[in-house]
mmCIF file of N, CA and C in Angstrom:
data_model
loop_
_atom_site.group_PDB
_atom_site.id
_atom_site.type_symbol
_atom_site.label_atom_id
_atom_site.label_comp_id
_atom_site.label_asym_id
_atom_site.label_seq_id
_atom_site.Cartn_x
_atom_site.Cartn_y
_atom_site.Cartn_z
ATOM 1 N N UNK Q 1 5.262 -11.789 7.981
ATOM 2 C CA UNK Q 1 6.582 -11.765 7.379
ATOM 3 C C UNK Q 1 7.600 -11.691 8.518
ATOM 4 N N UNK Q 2 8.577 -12.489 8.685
ATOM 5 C CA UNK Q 2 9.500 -12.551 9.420
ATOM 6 C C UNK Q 2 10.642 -11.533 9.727
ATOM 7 N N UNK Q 3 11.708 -11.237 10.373
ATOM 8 C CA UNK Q 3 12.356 -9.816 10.441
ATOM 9 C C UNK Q 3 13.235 -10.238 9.461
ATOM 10 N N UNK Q 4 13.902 -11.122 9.033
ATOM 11 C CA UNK Q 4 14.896 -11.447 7.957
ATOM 12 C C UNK Q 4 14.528 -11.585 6.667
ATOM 13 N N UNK Q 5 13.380 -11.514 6.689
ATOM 14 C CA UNK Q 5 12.625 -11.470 4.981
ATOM 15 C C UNK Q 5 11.895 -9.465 5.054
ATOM 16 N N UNK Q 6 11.503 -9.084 6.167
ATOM 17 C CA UNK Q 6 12.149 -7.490 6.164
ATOM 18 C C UNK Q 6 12.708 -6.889 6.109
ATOM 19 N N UNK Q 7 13.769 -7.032 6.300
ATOM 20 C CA UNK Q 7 15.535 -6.656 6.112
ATOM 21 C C UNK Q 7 15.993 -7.021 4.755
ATOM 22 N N UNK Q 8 15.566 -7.824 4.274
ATOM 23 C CA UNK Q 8 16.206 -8.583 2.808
ATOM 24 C C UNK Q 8 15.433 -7.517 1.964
ATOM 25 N N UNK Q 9 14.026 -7.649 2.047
ATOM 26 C CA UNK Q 9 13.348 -6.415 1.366
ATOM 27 C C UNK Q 9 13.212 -4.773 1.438
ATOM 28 N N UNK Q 10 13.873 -4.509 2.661
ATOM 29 C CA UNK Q 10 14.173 -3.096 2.526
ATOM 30 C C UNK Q 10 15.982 -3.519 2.187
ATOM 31 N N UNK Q 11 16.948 -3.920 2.316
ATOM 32 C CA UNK Q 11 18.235 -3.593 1.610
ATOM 33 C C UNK Q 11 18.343 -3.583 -0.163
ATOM 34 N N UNK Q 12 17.480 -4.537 -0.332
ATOM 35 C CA UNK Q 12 16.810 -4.560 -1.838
ATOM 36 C C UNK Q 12 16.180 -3.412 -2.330
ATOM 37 N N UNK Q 13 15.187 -2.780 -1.608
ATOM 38 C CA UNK Q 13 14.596 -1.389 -1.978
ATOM 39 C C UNK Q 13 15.802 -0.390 -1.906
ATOM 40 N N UNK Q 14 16.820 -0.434 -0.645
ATOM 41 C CA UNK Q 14 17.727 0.732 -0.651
ATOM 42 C C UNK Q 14 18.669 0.610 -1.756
ATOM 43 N N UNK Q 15 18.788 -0.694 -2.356
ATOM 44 C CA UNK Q 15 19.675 -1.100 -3.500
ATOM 45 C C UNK Q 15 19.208 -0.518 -4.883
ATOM 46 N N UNK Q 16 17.725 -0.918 -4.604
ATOM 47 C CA UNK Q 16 17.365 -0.399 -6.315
ATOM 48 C C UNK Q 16 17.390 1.304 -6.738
ATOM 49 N N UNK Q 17 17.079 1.914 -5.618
ATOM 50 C CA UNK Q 17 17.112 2.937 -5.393
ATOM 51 C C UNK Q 17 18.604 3.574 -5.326
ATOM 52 N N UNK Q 18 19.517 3.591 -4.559
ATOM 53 C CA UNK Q 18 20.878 3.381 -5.117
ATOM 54 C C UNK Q 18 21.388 3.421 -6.539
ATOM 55 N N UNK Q 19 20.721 2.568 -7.010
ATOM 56 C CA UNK Q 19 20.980 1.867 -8.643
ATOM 57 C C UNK Q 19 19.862 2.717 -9.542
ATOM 58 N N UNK Q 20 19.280 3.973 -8.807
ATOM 59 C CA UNK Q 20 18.721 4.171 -10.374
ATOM 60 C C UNK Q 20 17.459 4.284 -9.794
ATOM 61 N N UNK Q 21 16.506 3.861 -9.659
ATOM 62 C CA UNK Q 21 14.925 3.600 -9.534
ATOM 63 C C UNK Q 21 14.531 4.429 -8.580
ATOM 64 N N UNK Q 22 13.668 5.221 -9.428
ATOM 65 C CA UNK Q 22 12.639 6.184 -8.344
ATOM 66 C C UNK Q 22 12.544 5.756 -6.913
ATOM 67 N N UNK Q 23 12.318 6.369 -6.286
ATOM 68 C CA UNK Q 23 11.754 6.457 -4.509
ATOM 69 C C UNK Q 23 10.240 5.534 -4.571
ATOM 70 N N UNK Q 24 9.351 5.589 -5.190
ATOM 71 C CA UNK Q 24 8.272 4.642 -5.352
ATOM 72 C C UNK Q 24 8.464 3.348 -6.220
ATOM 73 N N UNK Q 25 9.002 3.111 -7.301
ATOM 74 C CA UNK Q 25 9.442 2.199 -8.142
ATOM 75 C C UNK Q 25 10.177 1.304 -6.483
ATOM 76 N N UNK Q 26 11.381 1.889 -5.841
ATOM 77 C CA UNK Q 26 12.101 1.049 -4.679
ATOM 78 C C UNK Q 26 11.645 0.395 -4.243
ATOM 79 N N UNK Q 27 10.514 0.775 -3.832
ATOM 80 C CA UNK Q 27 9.077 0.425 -2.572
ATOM 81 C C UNK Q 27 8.358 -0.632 -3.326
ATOM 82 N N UNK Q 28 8.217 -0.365 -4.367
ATOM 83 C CA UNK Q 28 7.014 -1.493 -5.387
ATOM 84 C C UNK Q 28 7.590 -2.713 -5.685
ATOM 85 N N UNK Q 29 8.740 -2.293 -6.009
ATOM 86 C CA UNK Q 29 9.912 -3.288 -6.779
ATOM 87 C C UNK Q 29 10.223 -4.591 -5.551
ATOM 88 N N UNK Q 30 10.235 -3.951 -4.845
ATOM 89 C CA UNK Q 30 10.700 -4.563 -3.526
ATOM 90 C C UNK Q 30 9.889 -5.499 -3.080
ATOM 91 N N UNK Q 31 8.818 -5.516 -3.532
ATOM 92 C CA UNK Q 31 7.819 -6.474 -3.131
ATOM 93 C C UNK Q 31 7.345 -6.938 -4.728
ATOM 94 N N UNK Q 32 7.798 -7.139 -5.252
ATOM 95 C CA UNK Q 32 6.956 -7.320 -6.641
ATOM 96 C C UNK Q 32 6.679 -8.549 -6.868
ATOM 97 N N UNK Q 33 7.690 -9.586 -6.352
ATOM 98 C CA UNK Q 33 7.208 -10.546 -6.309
ATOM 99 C C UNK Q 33 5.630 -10.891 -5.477
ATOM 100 N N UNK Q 34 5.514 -10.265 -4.965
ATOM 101 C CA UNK Q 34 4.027 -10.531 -4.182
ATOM 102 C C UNK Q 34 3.168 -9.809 -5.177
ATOM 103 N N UNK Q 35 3.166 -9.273 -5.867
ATOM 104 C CA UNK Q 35 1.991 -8.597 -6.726
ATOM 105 C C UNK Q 35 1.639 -9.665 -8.155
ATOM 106 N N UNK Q 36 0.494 -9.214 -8.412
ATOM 107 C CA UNK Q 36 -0.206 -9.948 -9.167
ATOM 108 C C UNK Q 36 -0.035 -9.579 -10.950
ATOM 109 N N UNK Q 37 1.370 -8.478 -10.801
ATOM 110 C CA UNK Q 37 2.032 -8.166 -12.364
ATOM 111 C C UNK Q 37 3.386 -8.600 -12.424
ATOM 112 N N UNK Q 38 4.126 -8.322 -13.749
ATOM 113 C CA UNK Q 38 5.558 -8.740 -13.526
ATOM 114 C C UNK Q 38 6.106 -7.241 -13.201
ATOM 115 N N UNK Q 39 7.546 -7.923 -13.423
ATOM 116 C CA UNK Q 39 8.223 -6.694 -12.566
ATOM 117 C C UNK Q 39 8.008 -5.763 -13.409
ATOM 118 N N UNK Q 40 8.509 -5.951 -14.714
ATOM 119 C CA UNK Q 40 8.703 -4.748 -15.426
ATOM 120 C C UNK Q 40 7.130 -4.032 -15.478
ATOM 121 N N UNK Q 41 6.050 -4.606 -15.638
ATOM 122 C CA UNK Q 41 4.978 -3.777 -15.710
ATOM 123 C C UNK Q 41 4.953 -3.042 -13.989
ATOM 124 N N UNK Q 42 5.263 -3.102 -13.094
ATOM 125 C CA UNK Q 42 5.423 -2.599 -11.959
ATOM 126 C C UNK Q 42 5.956 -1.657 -12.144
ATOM 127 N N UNK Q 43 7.329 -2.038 -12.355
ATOM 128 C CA UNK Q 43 8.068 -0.518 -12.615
ATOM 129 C C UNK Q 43 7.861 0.687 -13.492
ATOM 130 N N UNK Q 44 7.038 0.367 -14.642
ATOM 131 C CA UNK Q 44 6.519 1.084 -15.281
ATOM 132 C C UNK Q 44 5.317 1.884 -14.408
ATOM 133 N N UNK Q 45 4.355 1.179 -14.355
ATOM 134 C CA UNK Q 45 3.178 1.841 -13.283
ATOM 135 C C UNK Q 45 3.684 2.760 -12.067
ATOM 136 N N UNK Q 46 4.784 2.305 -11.487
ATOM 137 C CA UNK Q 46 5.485 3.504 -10.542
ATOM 138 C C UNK Q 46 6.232 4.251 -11.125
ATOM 139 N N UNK Q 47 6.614 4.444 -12.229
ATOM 140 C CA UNK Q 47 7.578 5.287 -12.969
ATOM 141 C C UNK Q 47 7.296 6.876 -12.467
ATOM 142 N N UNK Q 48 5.899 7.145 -12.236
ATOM 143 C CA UNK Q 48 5.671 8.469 -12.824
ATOM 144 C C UNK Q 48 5.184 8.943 -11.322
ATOM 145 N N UNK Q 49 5.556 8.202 -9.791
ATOM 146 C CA UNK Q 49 5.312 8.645 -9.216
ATOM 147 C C UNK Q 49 6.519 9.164 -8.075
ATOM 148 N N UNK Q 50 7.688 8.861 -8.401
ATOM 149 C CA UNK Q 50 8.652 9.128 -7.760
ATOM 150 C C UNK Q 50 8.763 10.736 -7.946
ATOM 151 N N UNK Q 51 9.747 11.170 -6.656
ATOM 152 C CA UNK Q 51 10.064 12.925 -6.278
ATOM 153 C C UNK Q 51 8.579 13.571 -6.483
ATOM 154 N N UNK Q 52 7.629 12.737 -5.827
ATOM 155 C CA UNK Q 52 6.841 13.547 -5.454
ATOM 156 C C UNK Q 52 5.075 13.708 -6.716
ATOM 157 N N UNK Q 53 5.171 12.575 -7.246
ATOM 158 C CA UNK Q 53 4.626 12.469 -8.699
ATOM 159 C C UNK Q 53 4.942 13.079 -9.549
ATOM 160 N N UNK Q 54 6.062 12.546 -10.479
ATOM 161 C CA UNK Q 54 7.068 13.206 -11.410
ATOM 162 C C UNK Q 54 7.320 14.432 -11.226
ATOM 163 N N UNK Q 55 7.842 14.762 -9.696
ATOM 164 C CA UNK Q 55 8.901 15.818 -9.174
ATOM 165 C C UNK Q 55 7.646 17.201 -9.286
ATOM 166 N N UNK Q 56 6.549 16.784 -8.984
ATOM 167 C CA UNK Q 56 5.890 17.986 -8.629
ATOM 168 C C UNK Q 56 6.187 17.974 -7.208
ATOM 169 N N UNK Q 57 6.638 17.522 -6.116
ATOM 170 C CA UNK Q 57 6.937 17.353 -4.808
ATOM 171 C C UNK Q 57 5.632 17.091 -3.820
ATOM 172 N N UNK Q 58 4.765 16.811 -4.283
ATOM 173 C CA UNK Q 58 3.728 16.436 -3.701
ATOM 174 C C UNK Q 58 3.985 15.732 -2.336
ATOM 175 N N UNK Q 59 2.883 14.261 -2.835
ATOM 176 C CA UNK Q 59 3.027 13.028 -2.033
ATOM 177 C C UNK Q 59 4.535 12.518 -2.283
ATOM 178 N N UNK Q 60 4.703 12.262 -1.547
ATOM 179 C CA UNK Q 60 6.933 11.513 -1.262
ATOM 180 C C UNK Q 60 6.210 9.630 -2.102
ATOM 181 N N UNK Q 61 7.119 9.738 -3.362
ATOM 182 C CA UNK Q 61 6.945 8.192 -3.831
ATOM 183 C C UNK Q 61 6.758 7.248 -2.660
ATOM 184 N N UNK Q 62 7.128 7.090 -1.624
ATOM 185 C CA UNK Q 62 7.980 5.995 -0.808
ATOM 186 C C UNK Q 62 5.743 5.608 -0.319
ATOM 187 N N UNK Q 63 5.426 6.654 0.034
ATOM 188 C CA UNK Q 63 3.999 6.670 0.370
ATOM 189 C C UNK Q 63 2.820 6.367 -0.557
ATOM 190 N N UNK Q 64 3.497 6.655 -1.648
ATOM 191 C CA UNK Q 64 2.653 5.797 -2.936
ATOM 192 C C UNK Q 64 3.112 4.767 -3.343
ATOM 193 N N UNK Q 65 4.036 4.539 -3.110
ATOM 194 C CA UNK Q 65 4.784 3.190 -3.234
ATOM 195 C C UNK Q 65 3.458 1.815 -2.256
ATOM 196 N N UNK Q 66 3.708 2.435 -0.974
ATOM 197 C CA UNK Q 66 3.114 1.221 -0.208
ATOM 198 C C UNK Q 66 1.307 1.376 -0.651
ATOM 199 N N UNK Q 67 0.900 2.324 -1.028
ATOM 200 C CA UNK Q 67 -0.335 2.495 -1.161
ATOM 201 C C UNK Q 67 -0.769 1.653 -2.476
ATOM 202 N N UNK Q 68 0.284 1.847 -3.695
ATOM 203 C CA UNK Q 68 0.398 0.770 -4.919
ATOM 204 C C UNK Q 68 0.203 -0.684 -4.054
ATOM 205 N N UNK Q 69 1.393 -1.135 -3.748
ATOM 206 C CA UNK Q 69 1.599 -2.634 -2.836
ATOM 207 C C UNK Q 69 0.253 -3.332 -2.431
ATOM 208 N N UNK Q 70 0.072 -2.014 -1.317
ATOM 209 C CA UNK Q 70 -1.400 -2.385 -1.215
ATOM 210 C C UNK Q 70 -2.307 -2.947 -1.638
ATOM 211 N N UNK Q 71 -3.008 -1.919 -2.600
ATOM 212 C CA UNK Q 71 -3.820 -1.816 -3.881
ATOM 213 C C UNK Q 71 -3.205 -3.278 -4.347
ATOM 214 N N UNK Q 72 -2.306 -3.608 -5.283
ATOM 215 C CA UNK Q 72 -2.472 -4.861 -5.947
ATOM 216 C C UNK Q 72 -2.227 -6.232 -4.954
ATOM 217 N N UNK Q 73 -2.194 -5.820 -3.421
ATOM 218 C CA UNK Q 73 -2.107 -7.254 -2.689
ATOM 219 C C UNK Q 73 -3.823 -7.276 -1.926
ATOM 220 N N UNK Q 74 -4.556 -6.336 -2.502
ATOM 221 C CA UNK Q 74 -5.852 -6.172 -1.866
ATOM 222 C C UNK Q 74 -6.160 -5.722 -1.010
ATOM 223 N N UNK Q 75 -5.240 -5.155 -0.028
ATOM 224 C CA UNK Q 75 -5.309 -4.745 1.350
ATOM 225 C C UNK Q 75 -5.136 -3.086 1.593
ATOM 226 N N UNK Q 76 -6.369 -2.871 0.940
ATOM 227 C CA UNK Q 76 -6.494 -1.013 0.361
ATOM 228 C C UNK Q 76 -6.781 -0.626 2.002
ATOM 229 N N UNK Q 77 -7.201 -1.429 2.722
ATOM 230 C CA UNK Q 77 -7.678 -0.732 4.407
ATOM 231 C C UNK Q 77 -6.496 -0.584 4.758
ATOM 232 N N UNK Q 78 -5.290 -0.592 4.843
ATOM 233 C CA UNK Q 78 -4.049 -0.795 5.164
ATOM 234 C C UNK Q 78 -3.513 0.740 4.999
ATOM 235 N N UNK Q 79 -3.440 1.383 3.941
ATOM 236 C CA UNK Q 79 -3.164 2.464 3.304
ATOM 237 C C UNK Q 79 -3.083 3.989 4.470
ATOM 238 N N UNK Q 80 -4.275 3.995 4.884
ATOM 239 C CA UNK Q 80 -4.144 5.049 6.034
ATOM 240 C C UNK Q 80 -3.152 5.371 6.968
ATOM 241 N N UNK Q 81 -3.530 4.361 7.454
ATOM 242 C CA UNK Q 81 -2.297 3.325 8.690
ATOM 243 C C UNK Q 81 -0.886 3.850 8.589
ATOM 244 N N UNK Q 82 -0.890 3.170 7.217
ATOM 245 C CA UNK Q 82 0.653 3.303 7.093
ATOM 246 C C UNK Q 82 1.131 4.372 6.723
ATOM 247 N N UNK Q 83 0.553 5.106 6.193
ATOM 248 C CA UNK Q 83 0.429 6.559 5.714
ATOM 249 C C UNK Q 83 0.402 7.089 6.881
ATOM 250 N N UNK Q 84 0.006 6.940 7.872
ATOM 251 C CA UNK Q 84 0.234 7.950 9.222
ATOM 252 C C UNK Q 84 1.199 7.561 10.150
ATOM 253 N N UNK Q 85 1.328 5.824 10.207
ATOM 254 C CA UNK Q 85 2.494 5.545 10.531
ATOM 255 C C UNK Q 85 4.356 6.334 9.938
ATOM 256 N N UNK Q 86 4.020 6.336 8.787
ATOM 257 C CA UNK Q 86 5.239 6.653 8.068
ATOM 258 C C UNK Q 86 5.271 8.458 8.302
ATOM 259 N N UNK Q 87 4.431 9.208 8.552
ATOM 260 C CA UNK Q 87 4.571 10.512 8.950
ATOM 261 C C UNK Q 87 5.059 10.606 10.287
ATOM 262 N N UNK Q 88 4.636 9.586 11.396
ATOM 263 C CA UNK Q 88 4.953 9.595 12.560
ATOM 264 C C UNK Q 88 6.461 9.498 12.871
ATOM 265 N N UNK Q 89 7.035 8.800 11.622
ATOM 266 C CA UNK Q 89 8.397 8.481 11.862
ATOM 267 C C UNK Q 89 9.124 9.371 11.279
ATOM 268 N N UNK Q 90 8.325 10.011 10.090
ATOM 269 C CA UNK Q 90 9.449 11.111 9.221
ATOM 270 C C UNK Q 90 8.889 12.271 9.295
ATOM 271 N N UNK Q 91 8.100 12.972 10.128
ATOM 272 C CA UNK Q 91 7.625 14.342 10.213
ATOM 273 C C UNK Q 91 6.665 14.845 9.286
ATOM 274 N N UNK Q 92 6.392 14.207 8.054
ATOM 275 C CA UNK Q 92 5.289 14.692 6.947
ATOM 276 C C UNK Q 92 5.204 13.206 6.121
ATOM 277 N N UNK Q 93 4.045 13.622 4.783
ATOM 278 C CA UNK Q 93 3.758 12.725 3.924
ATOM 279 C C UNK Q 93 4.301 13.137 2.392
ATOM 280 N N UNK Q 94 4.796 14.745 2.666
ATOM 281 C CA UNK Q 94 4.774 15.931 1.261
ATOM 282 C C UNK Q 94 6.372 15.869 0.819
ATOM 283 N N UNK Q 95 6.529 15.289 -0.134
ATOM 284 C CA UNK Q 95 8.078 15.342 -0.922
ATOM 285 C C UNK Q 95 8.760 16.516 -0.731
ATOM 286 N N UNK Q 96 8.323 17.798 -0.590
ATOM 287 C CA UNK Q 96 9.283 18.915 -0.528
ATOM 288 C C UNK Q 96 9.673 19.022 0.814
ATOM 289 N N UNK Q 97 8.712 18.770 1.925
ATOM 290 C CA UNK Q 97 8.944 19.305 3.022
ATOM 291 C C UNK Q 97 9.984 17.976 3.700
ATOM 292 N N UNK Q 98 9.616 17.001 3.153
ATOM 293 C CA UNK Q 98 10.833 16.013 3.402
ATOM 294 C C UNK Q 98 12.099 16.098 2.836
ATOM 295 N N UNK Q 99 12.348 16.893 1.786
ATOM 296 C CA UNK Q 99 13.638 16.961 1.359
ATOM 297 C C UNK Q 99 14.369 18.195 1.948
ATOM 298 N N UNK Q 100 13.466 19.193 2.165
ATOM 299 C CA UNK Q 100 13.871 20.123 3.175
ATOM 300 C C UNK Q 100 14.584 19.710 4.067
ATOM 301 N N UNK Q 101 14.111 18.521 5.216
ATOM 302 C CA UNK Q 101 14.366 18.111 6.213
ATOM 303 C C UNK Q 101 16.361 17.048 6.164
ATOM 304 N N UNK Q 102 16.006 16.915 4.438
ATOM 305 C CA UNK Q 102 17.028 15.852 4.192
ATOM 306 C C UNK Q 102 18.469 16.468 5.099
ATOM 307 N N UNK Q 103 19.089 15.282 5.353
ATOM 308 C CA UNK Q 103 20.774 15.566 6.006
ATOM 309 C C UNK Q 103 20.449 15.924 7.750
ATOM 310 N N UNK Q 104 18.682 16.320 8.283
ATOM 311 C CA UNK Q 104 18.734 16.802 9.632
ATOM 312 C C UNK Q 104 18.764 15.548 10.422
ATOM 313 N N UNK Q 105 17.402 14.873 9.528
ATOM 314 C CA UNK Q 105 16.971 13.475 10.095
ATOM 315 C C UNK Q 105 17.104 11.900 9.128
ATOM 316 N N UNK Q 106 17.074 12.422 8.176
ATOM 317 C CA UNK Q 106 17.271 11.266 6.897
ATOM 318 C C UNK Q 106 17.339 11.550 5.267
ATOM 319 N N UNK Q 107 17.376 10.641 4.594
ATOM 320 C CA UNK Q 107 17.782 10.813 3.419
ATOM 321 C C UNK Q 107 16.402 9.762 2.611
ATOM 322 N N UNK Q 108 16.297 10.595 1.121
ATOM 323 C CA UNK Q 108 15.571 9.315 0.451
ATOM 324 C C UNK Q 108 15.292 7.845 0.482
ATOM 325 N N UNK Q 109 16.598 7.809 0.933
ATOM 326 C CA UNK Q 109 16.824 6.352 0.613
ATOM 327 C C UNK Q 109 16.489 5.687 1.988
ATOM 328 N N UNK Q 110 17.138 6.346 2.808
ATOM 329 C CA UNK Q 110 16.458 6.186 4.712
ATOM 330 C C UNK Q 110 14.396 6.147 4.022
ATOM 331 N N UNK Q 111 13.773 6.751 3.556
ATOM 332 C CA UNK Q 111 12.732 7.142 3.528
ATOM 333 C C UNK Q 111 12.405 5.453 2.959
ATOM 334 N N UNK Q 112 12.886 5.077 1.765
ATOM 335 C CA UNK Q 112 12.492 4.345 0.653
ATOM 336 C C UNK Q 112 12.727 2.977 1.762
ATOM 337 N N UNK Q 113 13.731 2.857 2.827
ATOM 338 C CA UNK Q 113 13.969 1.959 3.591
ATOM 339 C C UNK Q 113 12.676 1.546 4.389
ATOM 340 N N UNK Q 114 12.190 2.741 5.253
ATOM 341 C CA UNK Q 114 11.507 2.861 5.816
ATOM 342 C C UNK Q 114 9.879 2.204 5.489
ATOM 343 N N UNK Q 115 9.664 2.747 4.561
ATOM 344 C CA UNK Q 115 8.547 2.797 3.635
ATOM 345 C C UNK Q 115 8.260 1.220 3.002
ATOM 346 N N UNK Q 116 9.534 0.588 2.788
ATOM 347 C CA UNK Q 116 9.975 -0.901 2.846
ATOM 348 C C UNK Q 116 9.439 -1.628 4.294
ATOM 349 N N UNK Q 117 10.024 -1.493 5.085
ATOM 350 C CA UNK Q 117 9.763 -1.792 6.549
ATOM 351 C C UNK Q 117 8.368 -1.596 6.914
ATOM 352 N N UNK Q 118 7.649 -0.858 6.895
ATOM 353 C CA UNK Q 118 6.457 -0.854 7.076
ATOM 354 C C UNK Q 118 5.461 -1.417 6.337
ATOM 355 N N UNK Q 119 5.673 -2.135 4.937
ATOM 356 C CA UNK Q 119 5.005 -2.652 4.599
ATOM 357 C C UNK Q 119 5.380 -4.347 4.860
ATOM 358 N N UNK Q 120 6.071 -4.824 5.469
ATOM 359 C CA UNK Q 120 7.022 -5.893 5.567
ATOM 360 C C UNK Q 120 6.462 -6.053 7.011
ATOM 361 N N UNK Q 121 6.176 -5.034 8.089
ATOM 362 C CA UNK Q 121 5.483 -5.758 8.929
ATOM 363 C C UNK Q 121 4.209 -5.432 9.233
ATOM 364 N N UNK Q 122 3.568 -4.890 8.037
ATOM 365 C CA UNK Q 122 2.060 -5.035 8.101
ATOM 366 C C UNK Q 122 1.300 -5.524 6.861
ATOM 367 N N UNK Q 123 1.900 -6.224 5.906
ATOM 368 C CA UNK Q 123 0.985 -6.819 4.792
ATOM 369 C C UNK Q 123 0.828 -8.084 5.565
ATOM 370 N N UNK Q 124 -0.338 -8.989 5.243
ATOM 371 C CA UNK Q 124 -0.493 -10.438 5.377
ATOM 372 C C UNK Q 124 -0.805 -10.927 3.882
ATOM 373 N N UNK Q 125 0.492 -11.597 4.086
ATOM 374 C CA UNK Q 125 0.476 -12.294 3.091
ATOM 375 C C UNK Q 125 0.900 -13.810 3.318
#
C-alpha cells in the first residue's frame, strides 16, 4: 500500500471516529473495503469492541480493530507484530492505562490514527 492510500485511510478512520464510531469500528471501517463483508455488517461485528470491549477498558478497540482486519484479510500471523508494534509507540495495549496517559502523549483518535497506519503498511494486499 502506498503512503497516500495510508494517509487517506487513517484521515478516514480519524473522521469516522470524530463522527461517532467506536475506536475499533474506526480501524475496521477504514479498511472495509478490503474485507470480505459489507460495511454495515463490519460495523456491527466491531460494535461491541470499542473503550476497551464495551468499556470494560480492557484491550484499547484500535488493537482489536487491526486484529479483526486481519482475521478477515487472512493474515492472522500479522496480529502479534502489530500488537507489539502499536505498544511500542503508545506505551501499552490496555484501554485504561491508555486513557490515563490521554492529553500526556495522545488522544483516541491519535490511537485510532495510528492503529490505521500500521495496518496500511503491513497488510499485503
Amino acid at each position: 500500500m502506498d503512503t497516500k492510500e495510508i494517509e487517506n485511510r487513517v484521515m478516514k478512520a480519524r473522521q469516522l471516529h470524530e463522527q461517532g464510531c467506536n475506536c475499533c469500528q474506526s480501524v475496521v471501517l477504514a479498511y472495509s473495503d478490503l474485507l470480505p463483508i459489507d460495511e454495515q455488517s463490519a460495523a456491527m461485528m466491531a460494535s461491541g469492541f470499542g473503550r476497551g470491549i464495551s468499556g470494560l477498558r480492557e484491550t484499547c478497540g484500535c488493537v482489536t480493530g487491526m486484529a479483526m482486519v486481519c482475521g478477515l484479510c487472512n493474515q492472522t500471523m500479522m496480529v502479534k507484530g502489530l500488537g507489539n508494534r502499536f505498544r511500542e509507540e503508545n506505551g501499552d495495549l490496555n484501554c485504561f492505562r491508555l486513557l490515563q496517559q490521554q492529553g500526556r502523549d495522545h488522544s483516541c483518535n491519535d490511537l485510532v490514527a495510528c492503529a490505521a497506519r500500521l495496518l496500511g503498511e503491513n497488510l499485503n494486499v
